[in-house]
Amino acid sequence: GLQSKPSWVLLFTMSYSRPSTGKHYSEESKKAISRSLRAGLQFPVGRIHRKLKESTVSGQRVAPHAAVYAAAILEYLCAEVLELAGNACRDLKVKRVAPRHLQLAVRGDEELDLLIKATIAGGGALPHIHKNLIAAPKTGPIKKR
């Protein structure tokens, strides 16, 4: 029985056999916790993992942490773009983010401009006037003849 086992085995089995909750441990008391919730993300880790597995060639395996990492990157990039687009909305005194604001946000940020090379539909053109086209201000008072 218990006396024939070494003391460290008894200690291990006694302390690590069940989770230390205040209630009795049963199957129905366990709640499903999503991987997004565990990782503290808003983006769906499970869906991204499924899509990664579907996109691999010849049925190669995809590590579960790869989906968490990809979801975190996508969430960060979306948050960054939305923050800059929200700032553009605030500057233009508008309450709704439109494709124009996304265009201004992406093209205004140096790193995002390098990353996103796509054309944003409905984004318009960036406001830019070449310096040679701008008339130089005349210095001095205007003399009449």
Coordinates of N, CA and C in Angstrom, one line a residue:
G1 N 0.8 -1.2 0.0 CA 0.0 0.0 0.0 C 0.8 1.2 0.0
L2 N 0.5 2.2 0.8 CA 1.1 3.5 0.8 C 2.5 3.4 1.5
Q3 N 2.7 2.5 2.4 CA 4.0 2.5 3.1 C 5.1 2.0 2.2
S4 N 4.8 1.2 1.1 CA 5.9 0.6 0.3 C 6.4 1.6 -0.7
K5 N 5.7 2.7 -1.0 CA 6.2 3.7 -2.0 C 7.1 4.7 -1.3
P6 N 8.1 5.2 -2.0 CA 9.0 6.2 -1.4 C 8.2 7.5 -1.1
S7 N 8.8 8.3 -0.2 CA 8.0 9.4 0.4 C 7.8 10.5 -0.7
W8 N 8.8 10.6 -1.7 CA 8.6 11.7 -2.7 C 7.5 11.3 -3.6
V9 N 7.2 10.0 -3.9 CA 6.1 9.6 -4.7 C 4.8 10.0 -4.0
L10 N 4.7 9.7 -2.7 CA 3.5 10.1 -2.0 C 3.2 11.6 -2.0
L11 N 4.3 12.3 -1.8 CA 4.2 13.8 -1.8 C 3.7 14.3 -3.2
F12 N 4.3 13.7 -4.2 CA 3.9 14.1 -5.6 C 2.5 13.8 -5.9
T13 N 2.0 12.6 -5.6 CA 0.7 12.2 -5.9 C -0.4 12.9 -5.0
M14 N 0.0 13.2 -3.8 CA -0.9 13.9 -3.0 C -1.1 15.4 -3.4
S15 N 0.0 16.0 -3.8 CA -0.1 17.5 -4.1 C -0.5 17.8 -5.6
Y16 N -0.3 16.8 -6.5 CA -0.5 17.1 -7.9 C -1.6 16.3 -8.5
S17 N -2.4 15.6 -7.7 CA -3.4 14.7 -8.3 C -4.6 15.4 -8.8
R18 N -5.0 16.5 -8.1 CA -6.2 17.2 -8.5 C -5.9 18.7 -8.5
P19 N -6.7 19.5 -9.3 CA -6.6 20.9 -9.2 C -7.1 21.4 -7.8
S20 N -6.5 22.4 -7.3 CA -6.9 22.8 -5.9 C -8.0 23.8 -6.0
T21 N -9.2 23.4 -6.3 CA -10.3 24.3 -6.3 C -11.1 24.1 -5.0
G22 N -11.9 25.0 -4.6 CA -12.6 24.9 -3.4 C -13.7 23.8 -3.4
K23 N -14.1 23.4 -4.6 CA -15.3 22.5 -4.7 C -14.8 21.1 -5.0
H24 N -15.7 20.2 -5.1 CA -15.3 18.8 -5.5 C -15.1 18.8 -7.0
Y25 N -14.1 18.1 -7.5 CA -13.7 18.1 -8.9 C -14.6 17.1 -9.6
S26 N -15.3 17.6 -10.6 CA -16.1 16.7 -11.5 C -16.0 17.2 -12.9
E27 N -16.5 16.3 -13.8 CA -16.4 16.7 -15.2 C -17.3 17.8 -15.6
E28 N -18.5 17.9 -15.0 CA -19.5 18.9 -15.3 C -19.1 20.3 -14.8
S29 N -18.2 20.4 -13.9 CA -17.8 21.7 -13.4 C -16.7 22.4 -14.3
K30 N -16.2 21.6 -15.2 CA -15.2 22.2 -16.1 C -15.9 23.0 -17.2
K31 N -15.4 24.2 -17.4 CA -15.9 25.1 -18.5 C -14.9 25.1 -19.6
A32 N -15.4 25.2 -20.9 CA -14.5 25.3 -22.0 C -13.9 26.7 -22.1
I33 N -12.6 26.8 -22.1 CA -12.0 28.1 -22.2 C -11.3 28.2 -23.6
S34 N -11.6 29.2 -24.4 CA -11.1 29.2 -25.7 C -9.6 29.6 -25.6
R35 N -8.9 29.3 -26.7 CA -7.5 29.6 -26.7 C -7.3 31.1 -26.9
S36 N -8.2 31.8 -27.5 CA -8.1 33.3 -27.5 C -8.2 33.9 -26.1
L37 N -9.1 33.3 -25.3 CA -9.2 33.8 -23.9 C -8.0 33.5 -23.1
R38 N -7.4 32.3 -23.3 CA -6.2 31.9 -22.6 C -5.0 32.8 -23.0
A39 N -5.0 33.2 -24.3 CA -3.9 34.0 -24.7 C -4.1 35.5 -24.5
G40 N -5.4 35.8 -24.1 CA -5.7 37.2 -23.9 C -5.8 38.0 -25.1
L41 N -6.4 37.4 -26.2 CA -6.5 38.0 -27.5 C -8.0 38.1 -27.9
Q42 N -8.2 39.0 -28.8 CA -9.6 39.2 -29.4 C -9.7 38.4 -30.7
F43 N -8.6 38.2 -31.4 CA -8.7 37.4 -32.6 C -8.9 35.9 -32.4
P44 N -9.6 35.2 -33.2 CA -9.8 33.8 -33.0 C -8.6 32.9 -33.3
V45 N -8.0 32.3 -32.2 CA -6.8 31.5 -32.4 C -7.2 30.2 -33.0
G46 N -8.4 29.6 -32.6 CA -8.8 28.3 -33.2 C -9.0 28.4 -34.7
R47 N -9.7 29.5 -35.1 CA -10.0 29.6 -36.6 C -8.7 29.8 -37.4
I48 N -7.8 30.6 -36.8 CA -6.5 30.8 -37.5 C -5.7 29.6 -37.6
H49 N -5.7 28.7 -36.5 CA -5.0 27.4 -36.5 C -5.6 26.5 -37.6
R50 N -6.9 26.5 -37.7 CA -7.6 25.7 -38.7 C -7.2 26.2 -40.1
K51 N -7.2 27.5 -40.4 CA -6.8 28.0 -41.7 C -5.4 27.7 -42.0
L52 N -4.5 27.8 -41.0 CA -3.1 27.5 -41.2 C -2.9 26.0 -41.6
K53 N -3.7 25.1 -41.0 CA -3.6 23.7 -41.3 C -4.1 23.4 -42.7
E54 N -5.2 24.2 -43.1 CA -5.7 24.0 -44.4 C -4.8 24.5 -45.5
S55 N -4.0 25.5 -45.2 CA -3.1 26.1 -46.2 C -1.8 25.4 -46.4
T56 N -1.4 24.4 -45.5 CA -0.1 23.8 -45.6 C -0.1 22.8 -46.7
V57 N 1.0 22.5 -47.3 CA 1.2 21.6 -48.4 C 1.5 20.2 -47.8
S58 N 0.9 19.2 -48.4 CA 1.1 17.8 -48.1 C 0.8 17.4 -46.7
G59 N -0.2 18.1 -46.1 CA -0.6 17.7 -44.7 C 0.4 17.9 -43.6
Q60 N 1.3 18.9 -43.8 CA 2.3 19.1 -42.7 C 1.6 19.6 -41.4
R61 N 2.2 19.3 -40.3 CA 1.7 19.8 -39.0 C 2.0 21.2 -38.8
V62 N 1.1 21.8 -38.0 CA 1.2 23.2 -37.6 C 1.2 23.3 -36.1
A63 N 2.2 23.8 -35.5 CA 2.3 23.9 -34.0 C 1.1 24.8 -33.5
P64 N 0.6 24.5 -32.4 CA -0.5 25.3 -31.8 C -0.1 26.7 -31.5
H65 N 1.2 26.9 -31.1 CA 1.7 28.2 -30.7 C 1.8 29.1 -31.9
A66 N 1.9 28.5 -33.1 CA 2.0 29.3 -34.3 C 0.7 30.1 -34.6
A67 N -0.4 29.5 -34.2 CA -1.7 30.2 -34.4 C -1.9 31.3 -33.4
V68 N -1.4 31.1 -32.2 CA -1.4 32.2 -31.2 C -0.5 33.3 -31.6
Y69 N 0.6 33.0 -32.1 CA 1.6 34.1 -32.5 C 1.0 34.8 -33.7
A70 N 0.4 34.1 -34.7 CA -0.2 34.8 -35.9 C -1.4 35.6 -35.5
A71 N -2.2 35.1 -34.5 CA -3.4 35.9 -34.1 C -2.9 37.2 -33.4
A72 N -1.8 37.1 -32.6 CA -1.3 38.3 -31.9 C -0.8 39.3 -32.8
I73 N -0.1 38.9 -33.9 CA 0.4 39.8 -34.9 C -0.7 40.5 -35.6
L74 N -1.7 39.7 -36.0 CA -2.8 40.3 -36.8 C -3.6 41.3 -35.9
E75 N -3.8 40.9 -34.6 CA -4.5 41.8 -33.7 C -3.7 43.1 -33.5
Y76 N -2.4 43.0 -33.4 CA -1.6 44.2 -33.2 C -1.7 45.1 -34.4
L77 N -1.5 44.5 -35.6 CA -1.6 45.4 -36.8 C -2.9 46.0 -37.0
C78 N -4.0 45.3 -36.7 CA -5.3 45.9 -36.8 C -5.5 47.1 -35.8
A79 N -5.0 46.8 -34.6 CA -5.1 47.9 -33.6 C -4.3 49.1 -34.0
E80 N -3.2 48.9 -34.6 CA -2.3 50.0 -35.0 C -3.0 50.8 -36.1
V81 N -3.5 50.1 -37.1 CA -4.2 50.8 -38.2 C -5.4 51.5 -37.8
L82 N -6.2 50.9 -36.9 CA -7.5 51.5 -36.4 C -7.2 52.7 -35.5
E83 N -6.1 52.7 -34.8 CA -5.8 53.8 -34.0 C -5.4 55.0 -34.8
L84 N -4.6 54.8 -35.9 CA -4.1 55.9 -36.7 C -5.3 56.4 -37.6
A85 N -6.2 55.5 -38.0 CA -7.4 55.9 -38.7 C -8.3 56.7 -37.8
G86 N -8.4 56.3 -36.6 CA -9.3 57.1 -35.6 C -8.7 58.5 -35.4
N87 N -7.4 58.6 -35.4 CA -6.7 59.9 -35.2 C -7.0 60.8 -36.5
A88 N -7.0 60.1 -37.7 CA -7.3 60.9 -38.9 C -8.8 61.3 -38.8
C89 N -9.7 60.5 -38.3 CA -11.1 60.9 -38.2 C -11.3 62.1 -37.2
R90 N -10.5 62.0 -36.1 CA -10.6 63.1 -35.2 C -10.1 64.4 -35.7
D91 N -9.0 64.3 -36.5 CA -8.5 65.5 -37.2 C -9.5 66.2 -38.2
L92 N -10.2 65.3 -38.9 CA -11.2 65.8 -39.8 C -12.6 66.0 -39.2
K93 N -12.7 65.8 -37.9 CA -14.0 66.0 -37.2 C -15.1 65.2 -37.7
V94 N -14.8 63.9 -37.9 CA -15.7 62.9 -38.4 C -15.8 61.8 -37.4
K95 N -17.0 61.2 -37.2 CA -17.1 60.1 -36.2 C -17.0 58.7 -36.7
R96 N -17.0 58.5 -38.1 CA -17.0 57.2 -38.7 C -15.8 57.0 -39.5
V97 N -15.1 55.8 -39.3 CA -13.9 55.5 -40.1 C -14.3 55.1 -41.5
A98 N -13.8 55.8 -42.5 CA -14.1 55.5 -43.9 C -12.8 55.0 -44.6
P99 N -12.9 54.5 -45.8 CA -11.7 54.0 -46.5 C -10.6 55.2 -46.7
R100 N -11.1 56.4 -46.8 CA -10.2 57.5 -46.9 C -9.3 57.7 -45.7
H101 N -9.9 57.5 -44.5 CA -9.2 57.6 -43.3 C -8.1 56.5 -43.1
L102 N -8.5 55.3 -43.6 CA -7.6 54.1 -43.6 C -6.4 54.5 -44.5
Q103 N -6.7 55.0 -45.7 CA -5.6 55.4 -46.6 C -4.7 56.4 -46.0
L104 N -5.3 57.4 -45.4 CA -4.4 58.5 -44.8 C -3.6 57.9 -43.7
A105 N -4.2 57.0 -42.9 CA -3.4 56.4 -41.8 C -2.3 55.5 -42.3
V106 N -2.5 54.7 -43.3 CA -1.5 53.7 -43.7 C -0.4 54.5 -44.5
R107 N -0.8 55.4 -45.3 CA 0.3 56.1 -46.1 C 1.0 57.2 -45.3
G108 N 0.4 57.6 -44.2 CA 1.0 58.6 -43.3 C 2.1 57.9 -42.4
D109 N 2.0 56.6 -42.2 CA 2.9 55.9 -41.3 C 4.0 55.3 -42.2
E110 N 5.2 55.5 -41.9 CA 6.3 55.0 -42.7 C 6.4 53.5 -42.8
E111 N 6.3 52.9 -41.6 CA 6.4 51.4 -41.6 C 5.2 50.7 -42.1
L112 N 4.0 51.2 -41.9 CA 2.8 50.6 -42.5 C 2.8 50.8 -44.0
D113 N 3.3 51.9 -44.4 CA 3.4 52.1 -45.9 C 4.2 51.1 -46.6
L114 N 5.4 50.7 -45.9 CA 6.2 49.7 -46.5 C 5.6 48.3 -46.4
L115 N 4.8 48.1 -45.4 CA 4.1 46.8 -45.2 C 3.0 46.6 -46.2
I116 N 2.1 47.6 -46.2 CA 0.8 47.4 -47.0 C 1.0 48.1 -48.4
K117 N 1.2 47.3 -49.4 CA 1.5 47.9 -50.7 C 0.2 47.9 -51.6
A118 N -0.9 47.4 -51.0 CA -2.2 47.2 -51.8 C -2.8 48.6 -52.0
T119 N -3.7 48.6 -53.0 CA -4.5 49.8 -53.2 C -5.8 49.7 -52.3
I120 N -6.1 50.7 -51.6 CA -7.2 50.8 -50.8 C -8.4 51.4 -51.6
A121 N -9.4 50.6 -51.8 CA -10.5 51.0 -52.6 C -11.3 52.2 -52.0
G122 N -11.5 53.2 -52.7 CA -12.2 54.4 -52.1 C -11.3 55.2 -51.3
G123 N -10.0 55.0 -51.3 CA -9.1 55.7 -50.4 C -8.6 57.1 -50.9
G124 N -8.7 57.3 -52.3 CA -8.3 58.6 -52.8 C -6.8 58.7 -52.9
A125 N -6.4 59.9 -53.2 CA -5.0 60.2 -53.3 C -4.5 61.0 -52.1
L126 N -3.2 60.9 -51.8 CA -2.7 61.7 -50.7 C -2.5 63.1 -51.1
P127 N -2.8 64.0 -50.2 CA -2.7 65.5 -50.5 C -1.2 65.8 -50.6
H128 N -0.7 66.2 -51.8 CA 0.7 66.6 -52.0 C 0.8 67.5 -53.1
I129 N 1.5 68.6 -52.9 CA 1.8 69.6 -54.0 C 3.3 69.7 -54.1
H130 N 3.8 69.5 -55.3 CA 5.2 69.6 -55.5 C 5.7 71.0 -55.1
K131 N 6.9 71.0 -54.6 CA 7.4 72.3 -54.0 C 7.7 73.3 -55.1
N132 N 8.0 72.9 -56.4 CA 8.2 73.8 -57.5 C 7.0 74.5 -58.0
L133 N 5.8 73.8 -57.7 CA 4.5 74.4 -58.1 C 4.0 75.5 -57.2
I134 N 4.5 75.5 -56.0 CA 4.1 76.5 -55.0 C 4.8 77.8 -55.3
A135 N 4.0 78.9 -55.4 CA 4.6 80.2 -55.7 C 5.3 80.7 -54.5
A136 N 6.5 81.2 -54.7 CA 7.3 81.7 -53.6 C 6.7 83.0 -53.1
P137 N 6.6 83.2 -51.8 CA 6.1 84.5 -51.4 C 7.0 85.6 -51.7
K138 N 6.5 86.7 -52.2 CA 7.3 87.9 -52.5 C 7.7 88.6 -51.2
T139 N 8.9 89.0 -51.2 CA 9.4 89.7 -50.0 C 9.4 91.2 -50.2
G140 N 9.1 91.9 -49.2 CA 9.2 93.4 -49.3 C 7.8 94.0 -49.6
P141 N 7.7 95.3 -49.5 CA 6.4 96.0 -49.8 C 6.2 96.1 -51.3
I142 N 5.0 96.1 -51.7 CA 4.7 96.3 -53.1 C 4.7 97.8 -53.5
K143 N 5.5 98.1 -54.5 CA 5.7 99.5 -54.9 C 4.8 99.8 -56.1
K144 N 4.1 100.9 -56.0 CA 3.3 101.3 -57.2 C 4.0 102.4 -58.0
R145 N 3.8 102.3 -59.3 CA 4.5 103.3 -60.2 C 3.6 104.5 -60.5

